[in-house]
PDB file of C-alpha atoms and ligand atoms in Angstrom:
ATOM      1  CA  MET A   1      82.553  99.032 130.826  1.00 42.00           C
ATOM      2  CA  PRO A   2      81.579 102.715 130.816  1.00 46.00           C
ATOM      3  CA  MET A   3      81.548 104.992 127.778  1.00 73.00           C
ATOM      4  CA  GLN A   4      84.468 106.747 129.394  1.00 92.00           C
ATOM      5  CA  ALA A   5      87.813 105.463 128.159  1.00 97.00           C
ATOM      6  CA  GLU A   6      89.440 103.022 130.549  1.00 97.00           C
ATOM      7  CA  LEU A   7      93.206 102.587 130.591  1.00 98.00           C
ATOM      8  CA  ILE A   8      94.122  98.965 129.947  1.00 98.00           C
ATOM      9  CA  LEU A   9      97.890  99.491 129.919  1.00 98.00           C
ATOM     10  CA  ASP A  10     100.042 102.492 130.818  1.00 98.00           C
ATOM     11  CA  ALA A  11     102.344 101.376 128.023  1.00 98.00           C
ATOM     12  CA  ARG A  12     104.087 104.741 127.521  1.00 98.00           C
ATOM     13  CA  ASN A  13     104.440 103.852 123.854  1.00 98.00           C
ATOM     14  CA  SER A  14     106.352 106.385 121.781  1.00 98.00           C
ATOM     15  CA  VAL A  15     104.055 105.629 118.846  1.00 98.00           C
ATOM     16  CA  GLY A  16     101.536 102.916 119.722  1.00 98.00           C
ATOM     17  CA  GLU A  17      99.890 101.688 116.526  1.00 98.00           C
ATOM     18  CA  SER A  18      98.072  98.859 114.801  1.00 98.00           C
ATOM     19  CA  PRO A  19      95.862  97.441 117.551  1.00 98.00           C
ATOM     20  CA  VAL A  20      94.471  94.123 116.292  1.00 98.00           C
ATOM     21  CA  TRP A  21      92.045  91.944 118.221  1.00 98.00           C
ATOM     22  CA  SER A  22      92.704  88.223 117.937  1.00 98.00           C
ATOM     23  CA  PRO A  23      89.506  86.193 118.471  1.00 97.00           C
ATOM     24  CA  ARG A  24      91.547  82.977 118.567  1.00 96.00           C
ATOM     25  CA  ASP A  25      93.820  84.279 121.349  1.00 97.00           C
ATOM     26  CA  GLN A  26      91.209  86.523 123.039  1.00 98.00           C
ATOM     27  CA  ALA A  27      93.969  89.087 123.149  1.00 98.00           C
ATOM     28  CA  LEU A  28      94.812  92.522 121.786  1.00 98.00           C
ATOM     29  CA  TYR A  29      98.097  92.936 119.920  1.00 98.00           C
ATOM     30  CA  TRP A  30      99.701  96.208 118.888  1.00 98.00           C
ATOM     31  CA  ALA A  31     103.064  97.760 118.014  1.00 98.00           C
ATOM     32  CA  ASP A  32     105.206 100.582 119.365  1.00 98.00           C
ATOM     33  CA  ILE A  33     106.808 101.639 116.108  1.00 98.00           C
ATOM     34  CA  PRO A  34     110.055 103.436 117.053  1.00 98.00           C
ATOM     35  CA  ASN A  35     110.740 101.034 119.912  1.00 98.00           C
ATOM     36  CA  LYS A  36     110.402  98.053 117.544  1.00 97.00           C
ATOM     37  CA  ARG A  37     108.120  96.289 119.994  1.00 97.00           C
ATOM     38  CA  LEU A  38     105.078  94.036 119.620  1.00 97.00           C
ATOM     39  CA  TYR A  39     102.653  93.821 122.569  1.00 97.00           C
ATOM     40  CA  ARG A  40     100.011  91.316 123.586  1.00 97.00           C
ATOM     41  CA  TRP A  41      97.338  92.058 126.225  1.00 98.00           C
ATOM     42  CA  ASN A  42      95.293  89.086 127.388  1.00 98.00           C
ATOM     43  CA  LEU A  43      91.603  89.661 128.096  1.00 98.00           C
ATOM     44  CA  ALA A  44      91.306  86.805 130.598  1.00 97.00           C
ATOM     45  CA  ASP A  45      93.747  88.146 133.174  1.00 97.00           C
ATOM     46  CA  ALA A  46      94.848  91.554 131.838  1.00 97.00           C
ATOM     47  CA  THR A  47      98.465  90.382 131.650  1.00 97.00           C
ATOM     48  CA  THR A  48     100.812  91.744 128.998  1.00 97.00           C
ATOM     49  CA  GLN A  49     103.763  90.348 127.080  1.00 95.00           C
ATOM     50  CA  SER A  50     106.028  92.137 124.636  1.00 95.00           C
ATOM     51  CA  TRP A  51     108.769  91.237 122.194  1.00 95.00           C
ATOM     52  CA  GLU A  52     111.467  93.345 120.510  1.00 95.00           C
ATOM     53  CA  ALA A  53     112.043  93.151 116.765  1.00 96.00           C
ATOM     54  CA  ASP A  54     115.089  94.004 114.644  1.00 95.00           C
ATOM     55  CA  GLU A  55     113.336  96.703 112.619  1.00 97.00           C
ATOM     56  CA  MET A  56     110.602  99.196 113.319  1.00 98.00           C
ATOM     57  CA  LEU A  57     107.325  97.358 113.353  1.00 97.00           C
ATOM     58  CA  ALA A  58     104.377  99.409 112.111  1.00 98.00           C
ATOM     59  CA  CYS A  59     101.374  97.247 111.246  1.00 98.00           C
ATOM     60  CA  ILE A  60     100.409  93.634 111.810  1.00 98.00           C
ATOM     61  CA  ALA A  61      97.924  91.038 110.594  1.00 98.00           C
ATOM     62  CA  GLN A  62      97.346  87.590 112.031  1.00 98.00           C
ATOM     63  CA  ARG A  63      97.161  84.393 109.998  1.00 97.00           C
ATOM     64  CA  ALA A  64      94.534  81.768 110.790  1.00 97.00           C
ATOM     65  CA  ASP A  65      97.280  79.628 112.394  1.00 95.00           C
ATOM     66  CA  GLY A  66      98.023  82.422 114.879  1.00 95.00           C
ATOM     67  CA  SER A  67     101.309  83.612 113.352  1.00 95.00           C
ATOM     68  CA  TRP A  68     101.786  87.220 112.253  1.00 97.00           C
ATOM     69  CA  VAL A  69     102.857  89.198 109.224  1.00 98.00           C
ATOM     70  CA  ALA A  70     104.049  92.777 109.643  1.00 98.00           C
ATOM     71  CA  GLY A  71     104.925  95.867 107.640  1.00 98.00           C
ATOM     72  CA  MET A  72     108.321  96.968 108.960  1.00 98.00           C
ATOM     73  CA  GLU A  73     111.126  99.118 107.521  1.00 98.00           C
ATOM     74  CA  SER A  74     112.403  97.093 104.610  1.00 98.00           C
ATOM     75  CA  GLY A  75     109.417  94.977 103.670  1.00 98.00           C
ATOM     76  CA  ILE A  76     106.696  92.622 104.793  1.00 98.00           C
ATOM     77  CA  PHE A  77     107.873  90.093 107.359  1.00 98.00           C
ATOM     78  CA  GLN A  78     106.702  86.831 108.879  1.00 97.00           C
ATOM     79  CA  LEU A  79     107.163  87.070 112.648  1.00 97.00           C
ATOM     80  CA  SER A  80     107.961  84.450 115.243  1.00 92.00           C
ATOM     81  CA  ALA A  81     108.684  85.020 118.928  1.00 85.00           C
ATOM     82  CA  ASP A  82     111.701  83.447 120.592  1.00 81.00           C
ATOM     83  CA  ASP A  83     111.836  82.383 124.230  1.00 76.00           C
ATOM     84  CA  ASP A  84     114.426  85.105 124.849  1.00 82.00           C
ATOM     85  CA  GLY A  85     111.890  87.844 124.140  1.00 80.00           C
ATOM     86  CA  ARG A  86     113.164  88.599 120.634  1.00 91.00           C
ATOM     87  CA  LEU A  87     110.876  88.731 117.660  1.00 94.00           C
ATOM     88  CA  ARG A  88     112.461  86.999 114.691  1.00 94.00           C
ATOM     89  CA  GLY A  89     111.463  88.309 111.303  1.00 95.00           C
ATOM     90  CA  GLU A  90     111.687  86.452 108.011  1.00 96.00           C
ATOM     91  CA  ARG A  91     111.309  88.859 105.130  1.00 97.00           C
ATOM     92  CA  LEU A  92     108.547  87.668 102.823  1.00 97.00           C
ATOM     93  CA  VAL A  93     108.946  90.479 100.294  1.00 98.00           C
ATOM     94  CA  GLY A  94     111.120  93.575 100.180  1.00 98.00           C
ATOM     95  CA  VAL A  95     110.020  97.071  99.277  1.00 98.00           C
ATOM     96  CA  SER A  96     111.778  99.609  97.034  1.00 97.00           C
ATOM     97  CA  HIS A  97     111.256 102.869  98.877  1.00 98.00           C
ATOM     98  CA  ALA A  98     111.370 106.121  96.932  1.00 97.00           C
ATOM     99  CA  ARG A  99     113.920 107.493  99.445  1.00 97.00           C
ATOM    100  CA  ASP A 100     116.147 106.457 102.322  1.00 97.00           C
ATOM    101  CA  ASN A 101     114.728 106.519 105.847  1.00 97.00           C
ATOM    102  CA  MET A 102     111.258 105.296 105.033  1.00 98.00           C
ATOM    103  CA  ARG A 103     109.139 102.643 106.712  1.00 98.00           C
ATOM    104  CA  PHE A 104     105.722 101.086 106.574  1.00 98.00           C
ATOM    105  CA  ASN A 105     102.935 102.695 108.565  1.00 98.00           C
ATOM    106  CA  ASP A 106      99.233 101.812 108.822  1.00 98.00           C
ATOM    107  CA  GLY A 107      98.021  98.490 107.421  1.00 98.00           C
ATOM    108  CA  ARG A 108      95.285  95.853 107.550  1.00 98.00           C
ATOM    109  CA  CYS A 109      93.762  93.018 105.542  1.00 98.00           C
ATOM    110  CA  ASP A 110      90.876  93.425 103.153  1.00 98.00           C
ATOM    111  CA  ARG A 111      87.852  91.179 103.715  1.00 98.00           C
ATOM    112  CA  GLN A 112      89.481  88.523 101.510  1.00 98.00           C
ATOM    113  CA  GLY A 113      92.685  88.443 103.590  1.00 98.00           C
ATOM    114  CA  ARG A 114      95.040  90.477 101.379  1.00 98.00           C
ATOM    115  CA  PHE A 115      97.391  92.734 103.360  1.00 98.00           C
ATOM    116  CA  TRP A 116      97.300  96.444 102.500  1.00 98.00           C
ATOM    117  CA  THR A 117      99.888  98.829 103.909  1.00 98.00           C
ATOM    118  CA  GLY A 118     101.445 102.180 103.128  1.00 98.00           C
ATOM    119  CA  THR A 119     104.880 103.736 103.529  1.00 98.00           C
ATOM    120  CA  MET A 120     106.052 107.108 104.806  1.00 98.00           C
ATOM    121  CA  LEU A 121     109.245 109.058 105.315  1.00 98.00           C
ATOM    122  CA  MET A 122     110.327 108.664 108.946  1.00 97.00           C
ATOM    123  CA  ASP A 123     110.771 112.432 109.088  1.00 96.00           C
ATOM    124  CA  MET A 124     107.109 113.181 108.678  1.00 93.00           C
ATOM    125  CA  ALA A 125     107.698 116.904 109.187  1.00 93.00           C
ATOM    126  CA  ALA A 126     109.499 117.067 105.831  1.00 95.00           C
ATOM    127  CA  GLY A 127     106.099 116.702 104.159  1.00 95.00           C
ATOM    128  CA  ALA A 128     107.544 114.835 101.188  1.00 96.00           C
ATOM    129  CA  ARG A 129     105.000 113.105  98.970  1.00 97.00           C
ATOM    130  CA  VAL A 130     107.040 109.931  98.750  1.00 98.00           C
ATOM    131  CA  GLY A 131     104.662 107.576 100.549  1.00 98.00           C
ATOM    132  CA  ALA A 132     103.027 104.765  98.630  1.00 98.00           C
ATOM    133  CA  LEU A 133     100.385 102.104  99.085  1.00 98.00           C
ATOM    134  CA  TYR A 134     101.008  98.397  98.559  1.00 98.00           C
ATOM    135  CA  ARG A 135      99.125  95.111  98.651  1.00 98.00           C
ATOM    136  CA  TYR A 136     100.693  91.812  99.644  1.00 98.00           C
ATOM    137  CA  ASP A 137      98.692  88.743  98.647  1.00 97.00           C
ATOM    138  CA  GLY A 138     100.957  86.069 100.089  1.00 95.00           C
ATOM    139  CA  ALA A 139     103.304  83.301  99.049  1.00 89.00           C
ATOM    140  CA  GLY A 140     104.454  83.522  95.453  1.00 89.00           C
ATOM    141  CA  GLN A 141     104.512  87.313  95.375  1.00 95.00           C
ATOM    142  CA  SER A 142     108.134  88.403  95.065  1.00 96.00           C
ATOM    143  CA  THR A 143     107.713  92.154  94.536  1.00 97.00           C
ATOM    144  CA  LEU A 144     105.549  94.923  95.935  1.00 98.00           C
ATOM    145  CA  PRO A 145     104.296  97.098  93.090  1.00 95.00           C
ATOM    146  CA  VAL A 146     103.243 100.625  94.003  1.00 97.00           C
ATOM    147  CA  LEU A 147      99.448 100.729  93.764  1.00 98.00           C
ATOM    148  CA  LEU A 148      99.016 104.368  94.792  1.00 98.00           C
ATOM    149  CA  ASP A 149     101.619 107.086  95.323  1.00 98.00           C
ATOM    150  CA  ASP A 150     101.838 110.812  96.078  1.00 98.00           C
ATOM    151  CA  LEU A 151     101.064 110.153  99.752  1.00 98.00           C
ATOM    152  CA  ILE A 152     102.771 111.653 102.800  1.00 98.00           C
ATOM    153  CA  VAL A 153     101.440 109.676 105.779  1.00 98.00           C
ATOM    154  CA  PRO A 154      99.110 106.919 104.533  1.00 98.00           C
ATOM    155  CA  ASN A 155      96.776 105.912 107.319  1.00 98.00           C
ATOM    156  CA  GLY A 156      93.193 104.972 108.173  1.00 98.00           C
ATOM    157  CA  LEU A 157      92.930 101.873 105.984  1.00 98.00           C
ATOM    158  CA  GLY A 158      89.566 100.171 106.382  1.00 98.00           C
ATOM    159  CA  PHE A 159      87.023  98.087 104.498  1.00 98.00           C
ATOM    160  CA  SER A 160      83.237  98.190 104.565  1.00 98.00           C
ATOM    161  CA  PRO A 161      81.448  95.094 105.933  1.00 98.00           C
ATOM    162  CA  ASP A 162      80.778  93.794 102.391  1.00 98.00           C
ATOM    163  CA  GLY A 163      84.388  94.564 101.453  1.00 98.00           C
ATOM    164  CA  ARG A 164      83.372  96.667  98.466  1.00 98.00           C
ATOM    165  CA  THR A 165      84.485 100.046  99.816  1.00 98.00           C
ATOM    166  CA  MET A 166      88.064 100.784 100.845  1.00 98.00           C
ATOM    167  CA  TYR A 167      89.047 103.757 103.015  1.00 98.00           C
ATOM    168  CA  LEU A 168      92.406 105.508 103.235  1.00 98.00           C
ATOM    169  CA  SER A 169      93.538 108.676 104.971  1.00 98.00           C
ATOM    170  CA  ASP A 170      96.608 110.902 104.919  1.00 98.00           C
ATOM    171  CA  SER A 171      97.451 112.309 108.339  1.00 98.00           C
ATOM    172  CA  HIS A 172      99.833 115.020 107.250  1.00 98.00           C
ATOM    173  CA  PRO A 173      98.696 118.521 108.321  1.00 97.00           C
ATOM    174  CA  SER A 174      98.867 119.664 104.699  1.00 98.00           C
ATOM    175  CA  VAL A 175      96.379 116.963 103.627  1.00 98.00           C
ATOM    176  CA  GLN A 176      94.092 115.690 106.433  1.00 98.00           C
ATOM    177  CA  ALA A 177      91.841 113.849 104.012  1.00 98.00           C
ATOM    178  CA  ILE A 178      89.980 110.543 104.137  1.00 98.00           C
ATOM    179  CA  TRP A 179      89.178 108.963 100.791  1.00 98.00           C
ATOM    180  CA  ALA A 180      86.791 106.184  99.827  1.00 98.00           C
ATOM    181  CA  PHE A 181      87.284 103.878  96.845  1.00 98.00           C
ATOM    182  CA  ASP A 182      85.080 101.306  95.185  1.00 98.00           C
ATOM    183  CA  TYR A 183      86.883  98.028  95.786  1.00 98.00           C
ATOM    184  CA  ASP A 184      86.842  95.058  93.442  1.00 98.00           C
ATOM    185  CA  ILE A 185      86.901  92.110  95.821  1.00 98.00           C
ATOM    186  CA  ASP A 186      87.851  89.610  93.099  1.00 98.00           C
ATOM    187  CA  SER A 187      91.005  91.378  91.938  1.00 97.00           C
ATOM    188  CA  GLY A 188      91.748  93.423  95.079  1.00 98.00           C
ATOM    189  CA  THR A 189      91.726  96.661  93.090  1.00 98.00           C
ATOM    190  CA  PRO A 190      90.500 100.046  94.348  1.00 98.00           C
ATOM    191  CA  HIS A 191      89.030 102.508  91.864  1.00 98.00           C
ATOM    192  CA  ASN A 192      86.779 105.584  91.776  1.00 98.00           C
ATOM    193  CA  ARG A 193      88.724 107.456  94.469  1.00 98.00           C
ATOM    194  CA  ARG A 194      86.744 110.289  96.030  1.00 98.00           C
ATOM    195  CA  LEU A 195      86.927 112.471  99.141  1.00 98.00           C
ATOM    196  CA  PHE A 196      84.992 110.754 101.943  1.00 98.00           C
ATOM    197  CA  VAL A 197      85.660 113.256 104.748  1.00 98.00           C
ATOM    198  CA  ASP A 198      87.730 116.429 104.749  1.00 98.00           C
ATOM    199  CA  MET A 199      89.169 116.280 108.260  1.00 98.00           C
ATOM    200  CA  ASN A 200      90.113 119.944 108.029  1.00 98.00           C
ATOM    201  CA  ASP A 201      86.438 120.445 108.945  1.00 98.00           C
ATOM    202  CA  TYR A 202      86.709 118.429 112.184  1.00 98.00           C
ATOM    203  CA  PRO A 203      89.010 118.443 115.217  1.00 98.00           C
ATOM    204  CA  GLY A 204      92.122 116.330 114.858  1.00 98.00           C
ATOM    205  CA  ARG A 205      94.184 114.898 112.032  1.00 98.00           C
ATOM    206  CA  PRO A 206      92.961 111.575 110.598  1.00 98.00           C
ATOM    207  CA  ASP A 207      95.036 108.678 111.906  1.00 98.00           C
ATOM    208  CA  GLY A 208      94.159 104.966 112.157  1.00 98.00           C
ATOM    209  CA  ALA A 209      90.632 103.638 111.753  1.00 98.00           C
ATOM    210  CA  ALA A 210      88.181 100.765 112.129  1.00 98.00           C
ATOM    211  CA  VAL A 211      84.860  99.998 110.436  1.00 98.00           C
ATOM    212  CA  ASP A 212      82.003  98.769 112.635  1.00 98.00           C
ATOM    213  CA  ALA A 213      79.257  96.221 111.892  1.00 98.00           C
ATOM    214  CA  ASP A 214      76.927  99.022 110.724  1.00 98.00           C
ATOM    215  CA  GLY A 215      79.495 100.099 108.160  1.00 98.00           C
ATOM    216  CA  CYS A 216      80.388 103.267 110.045  1.00 98.00           C
ATOM    217  CA  TYR A 217      83.990 104.432 109.991  1.00 99.00           C
ATOM    218  CA  TRP A 218      85.755 105.208 113.285  1.00 98.00           C
ATOM    219  CA  ILE A 219      88.849 107.385 112.920  1.00 98.00           C
ATOM    220  CA  CYS A 220      91.275 108.678 115.519  1.00 98.00           C
ATOM    221  CA  GLY A 221      91.481 112.451 115.615  1.00 98.00           C
ATOM    222  CA  ASN A 222      95.177 112.849 116.385  1.00 98.00           C
ATOM    223  CA  ASP A 223      96.027 116.028 118.353  1.00 98.00           C
ATOM    224  CA  ALA A 224      92.371 116.393 119.409  1.00 98.00           C
ATOM    225  CA  GLY A 225      91.979 113.425 121.788  1.00 98.00           C
ATOM    226  CA  LEU A 226      88.891 112.256 119.923  1.00 98.00           C
ATOM    227  CA  ILE A 227      87.614 109.222 118.057  1.00 98.00           C
ATOM    228  CA  HIS A 228      85.058 110.201 115.411  1.00 98.00           C
ATOM    229  CA  ARG A 229      82.380 107.942 113.924  1.00 98.00           C
ATOM    230  CA  PHE A 230      81.326 108.772 110.369  1.00 98.00           C
ATOM    231  CA  THR A 231      78.386 107.147 108.588  1.00 98.00           C
ATOM    232  CA  PRO A 232      78.986 105.512 105.179  1.00 98.00           C
ATOM    233  CA  ALA A 233      77.632 108.779 103.700  1.00 98.00           C
ATOM    234  CA  GLY A 234      80.464 110.698 105.400  1.00 98.00           C
ATOM    235  CA  ARG A 235      78.282 112.393 108.045  1.00 98.00           C
ATOM    236  CA  LEU A 236      79.705 112.790 111.561  1.00 98.00           C
ATOM    237  CA  ASP A 237      77.613 110.612 113.879  1.00 98.00           C
ATOM    238  CA  ARG A 238      79.453 111.053 117.196  1.00 97.00           C
ATOM    239  CA  SER A 239      82.844 111.763 118.754  1.00 98.00           C
ATOM    240  CA  LEU A 240      84.231 110.033 121.838  1.00 98.00           C
ATOM    241  CA  GLU A 241      86.955 111.429 124.063  1.00 98.00           C
ATOM    242  CA  VAL A 242      90.135 109.720 125.178  1.00 98.00           C
ATOM    243  CA  PRO A 243      92.341 111.153 127.945  1.00 98.00           C
ATOM    244  CA  VAL A 244      95.314 111.704 125.623  1.00 98.00           C
ATOM    245  CA  LYS A 245      95.840 114.172 122.793  1.00 98.00           C
ATOM    246  CA  LYS A 246      97.244 111.775 120.245  1.00 98.00           C
ATOM    247  CA  PRO A 247      95.130 108.652 119.710  1.00 98.00           C
ATOM    248  CA  THR A 248      96.592 106.766 116.758  1.00 98.00           C
ATOM    249  CA  MET A 249      94.405 103.809 115.805  1.00 98.00           C
ATOM    250  CA  CYS A 250      91.349 101.950 117.045  1.00 98.00           C
ATOM    251  CA  ALA A 251      90.180  98.337 116.806  1.00 98.00           C
ATOM    252  CA  PHE A 252      87.058  96.501 117.881  1.00 98.00           C
ATOM    253  CA  GLY A 253      87.629  93.548 120.161  1.00 98.00           C
ATOM    254  CA  GLY A 254      86.660  91.839 123.369  1.00 98.00           C
ATOM    255  CA  ALA A 255      84.590  88.678 123.719  1.00 97.00           C
ATOM    256  CA  ASN A 256      81.621  90.257 121.897  1.00 97.00           C
ATOM    257  CA  LEU A 257      83.555  92.625 119.639  1.00 98.00           C
ATOM    258  CA  ASP A 258      81.862  95.502 121.431  1.00 98.00           C
ATOM    259  CA  THR A 259      84.941  97.161 122.919  1.00 98.00           C
ATOM    260  CA  LEU A 260      86.878  99.805 121.023  1.00 98.00           C
ATOM    261  CA  PHE A 261      90.578  99.630 121.841  1.00 98.00           C
ATOM    262  CA  VAL A 262      92.704 102.712 121.149  1.00 98.00           C
ATOM    263  CA  THR A 263      96.488 103.115 120.987  1.00 98.00           C
ATOM    264  CA  SER A 264      98.266 106.445 121.429  1.00 98.00           C
ATOM    265  CA  ILE A 265     101.472 108.460 121.199  1.00 98.00           C
ATOM    266  CA  ARG A 266     103.623 109.659 124.092  1.00 98.00           C
ATOM    267  CA  PRO A 267     105.300 112.779 122.740  1.00 97.00           C
ATOM    268  CA  GLY A 268     108.330 114.363 124.330  1.00 94.00           C
ATOM    269  CA  GLY A 269     107.966 117.406 126.562  1.00 93.00           C
ATOM    270  CA  ASP A 270     105.568 118.357 129.285  1.00 95.00           C
ATOM    271  CA  LEU A 271     102.903 115.709 129.860  1.00 97.00           C
ATOM    272  CA  ASP A 272     101.259 117.221 132.950  1.00 95.00           C
ATOM    273  CA  ASP A 273      97.980 117.532 131.068  1.00 96.00           C
ATOM    274  CA  GLN A 274      98.109 114.008 129.615  1.00 98.00           C
ATOM    275  CA  PRO A 275     100.070 111.730 131.953  1.00 98.00           C
ATOM    276  CA  LEU A 276      98.612 108.632 130.300  1.00 98.00           C
ATOM    277  CA  ALA A 277      99.944 109.538 126.847  1.00 98.00           C
ATOM    278  CA  GLY A 278     101.226 106.435 125.089  1.00 98.00           C
ATOM    279  CA  GLY A 279      98.689 104.255 126.881  1.00 98.00           C
ATOM    280  CA  VAL A 280      96.180 101.824 125.442  1.00 98.00           C
ATOM    281  CA  PHE A 281      92.507 102.449 126.207  1.00 98.00           C
ATOM    282  CA  ALA A 282      89.192 100.611 125.995  1.00 98.00           C
ATOM    283  CA  LEU A 283      85.792 102.176 125.365  1.00 97.00           C
ATOM    284  CA  GLN A 284      82.327 100.681 125.164  1.00 97.00           C
ATOM    285  CA  PRO A 285      80.879 102.636 122.236  1.00 97.00           C
ATOM    286  CA  GLY A 286      77.499 100.871 122.079  1.00 97.00           C
ATOM    287  CA  VAL A 287      78.084  99.287 118.681  1.00 98.00           C
ATOM    288  CA  ARG A 288      79.893  96.126 117.618  1.00 98.00           C
ATOM    289  CA  GLY A 289      82.807  95.702 115.304  1.00 98.00           C
ATOM    290  CA  LEU A 290      83.748  93.008 112.850  1.00 98.00           C
ATOM    291  CA  ALA A 291      86.480  90.421 113.246  1.00 97.00           C
ATOM    292  CA  GLU A 292      89.512  91.075 111.060  1.00 98.00           C
ATOM    293  CA  THR A 293      89.872  88.628 108.186  1.00 98.00           C
ATOM    294  CA  PRO A 294      93.041  86.630 108.842  1.00 98.00           C
ATOM    295  CA  PHE A 295      95.866  87.212 106.382  1.00 98.00           C
ATOM    296  CA  GLY A 296      95.976  84.698 103.540  1.00 95.00           C
ATOM    297  CA  THR A 297      92.407  83.499 103.956  1.00 80.00           C
TER     298      THR A 297
HETATM  299  O1  LIG B   1     104.660 108.063 113.279  1.00 89.98           O
HETATM  300  C1  LIG B   1     103.507 108.353 113.163  1.00 89.98           C
HETATM  301  O2  LIG B   1     103.130 109.624 113.343  1.00 89.98           O
HETATM  302  C2  LIG B   1     101.859 110.100 113.032  1.00 89.98           C
HETATM  303  C3  LIG B   1     101.344 110.789 114.202  1.00 89.98           C
HETATM  304  S1  LIG B   1     102.123 112.238 114.686  1.00 89.98           S
HETATM  305  O3  LIG B   1     102.050 113.181 113.595  1.00 89.98           O
HETATM  306  O4  LIG B   1     103.484 111.936 115.058  1.00 89.98           O
HETATM  307  O5  LIG B   1     101.359 112.719 115.813  1.00 89.98           O
HETATM  308  C4  LIG B   1     100.842 109.061 112.718  1.00 89.98           C
HETATM  309  O6  LIG B   1      99.868 109.632 111.950  1.00 89.98           O
HETATM  310  C5  LIG B   1     101.408 107.858 112.100  1.00 89.98           C
HETATM  311  O7  LIG B   1     100.421 106.877 111.876  1.00 89.98           O
HETATM  312  C6  LIG B   1     102.478 107.334 112.923  1.00 89.98           C
HETATM  313  O8  LIG B   1     103.014 106.173 112.433  1.00 89.98           O
END
């Protein structure tokens, strides 16, 4: 596969998000948030399936048995697909949002299999600092305590290969920051928050991210059509182009974990200059990623 981004599905997603490679299924899964839809793209034959959920579906993590948990509107859900194309959700734990009209956004598991995800106001333009970050450890947890607040659009969650550094971004134009934290892998606690990259210095707003096997941090530059790779020291290593302005999140996958899959947004209005907006793309960046730790490991 060339370095140039290849379209794998002209999905026309309103807000494609949370691409997750499943080694067990040899398939890429992702969500279209406002359309409440989960997608699966199969590597073997490039076929696609999709299922509609009852709530907006923002971020997903697979369990070792192949089932999925998801951050949705009202909490963290266990998902199961029906034959009729519906996605049934069983709420595992509810969330107490700071306001009405909020939902989960970006999320992923730490290297121990705990699910981290943040919330945002659906009206992102309001710029309200009501978003919060949560961790769901699994069965037996009946509440979601706020672990970090004062966020607008939490995004870019990622973990270093040894699991001891956690990354988080805030995509809002008034913030555009990526932070790093020291991460206690025994307790699942981040501390020593510091600025990792000020994205005001680079093209694009920080959106979703992935960490590669070298420990470098790949982040989508929303509005700039770029995916940036930063070293663990926060130095820009390279930027790759995608043929859409609003890439949202990236994930390593493919048989050798050497493909970078990228989801995107299809905004309203004139799309003459980006007809593939909302599509899902694959790049061969020349480095390998790491398999996601299944939820509940
Ligand atoms: O809904 C979302 O929107 C933003 C992207 S945008 O500002 O609409 O371009 C994104 O950062 C976020 O992750 C997504 O869920």
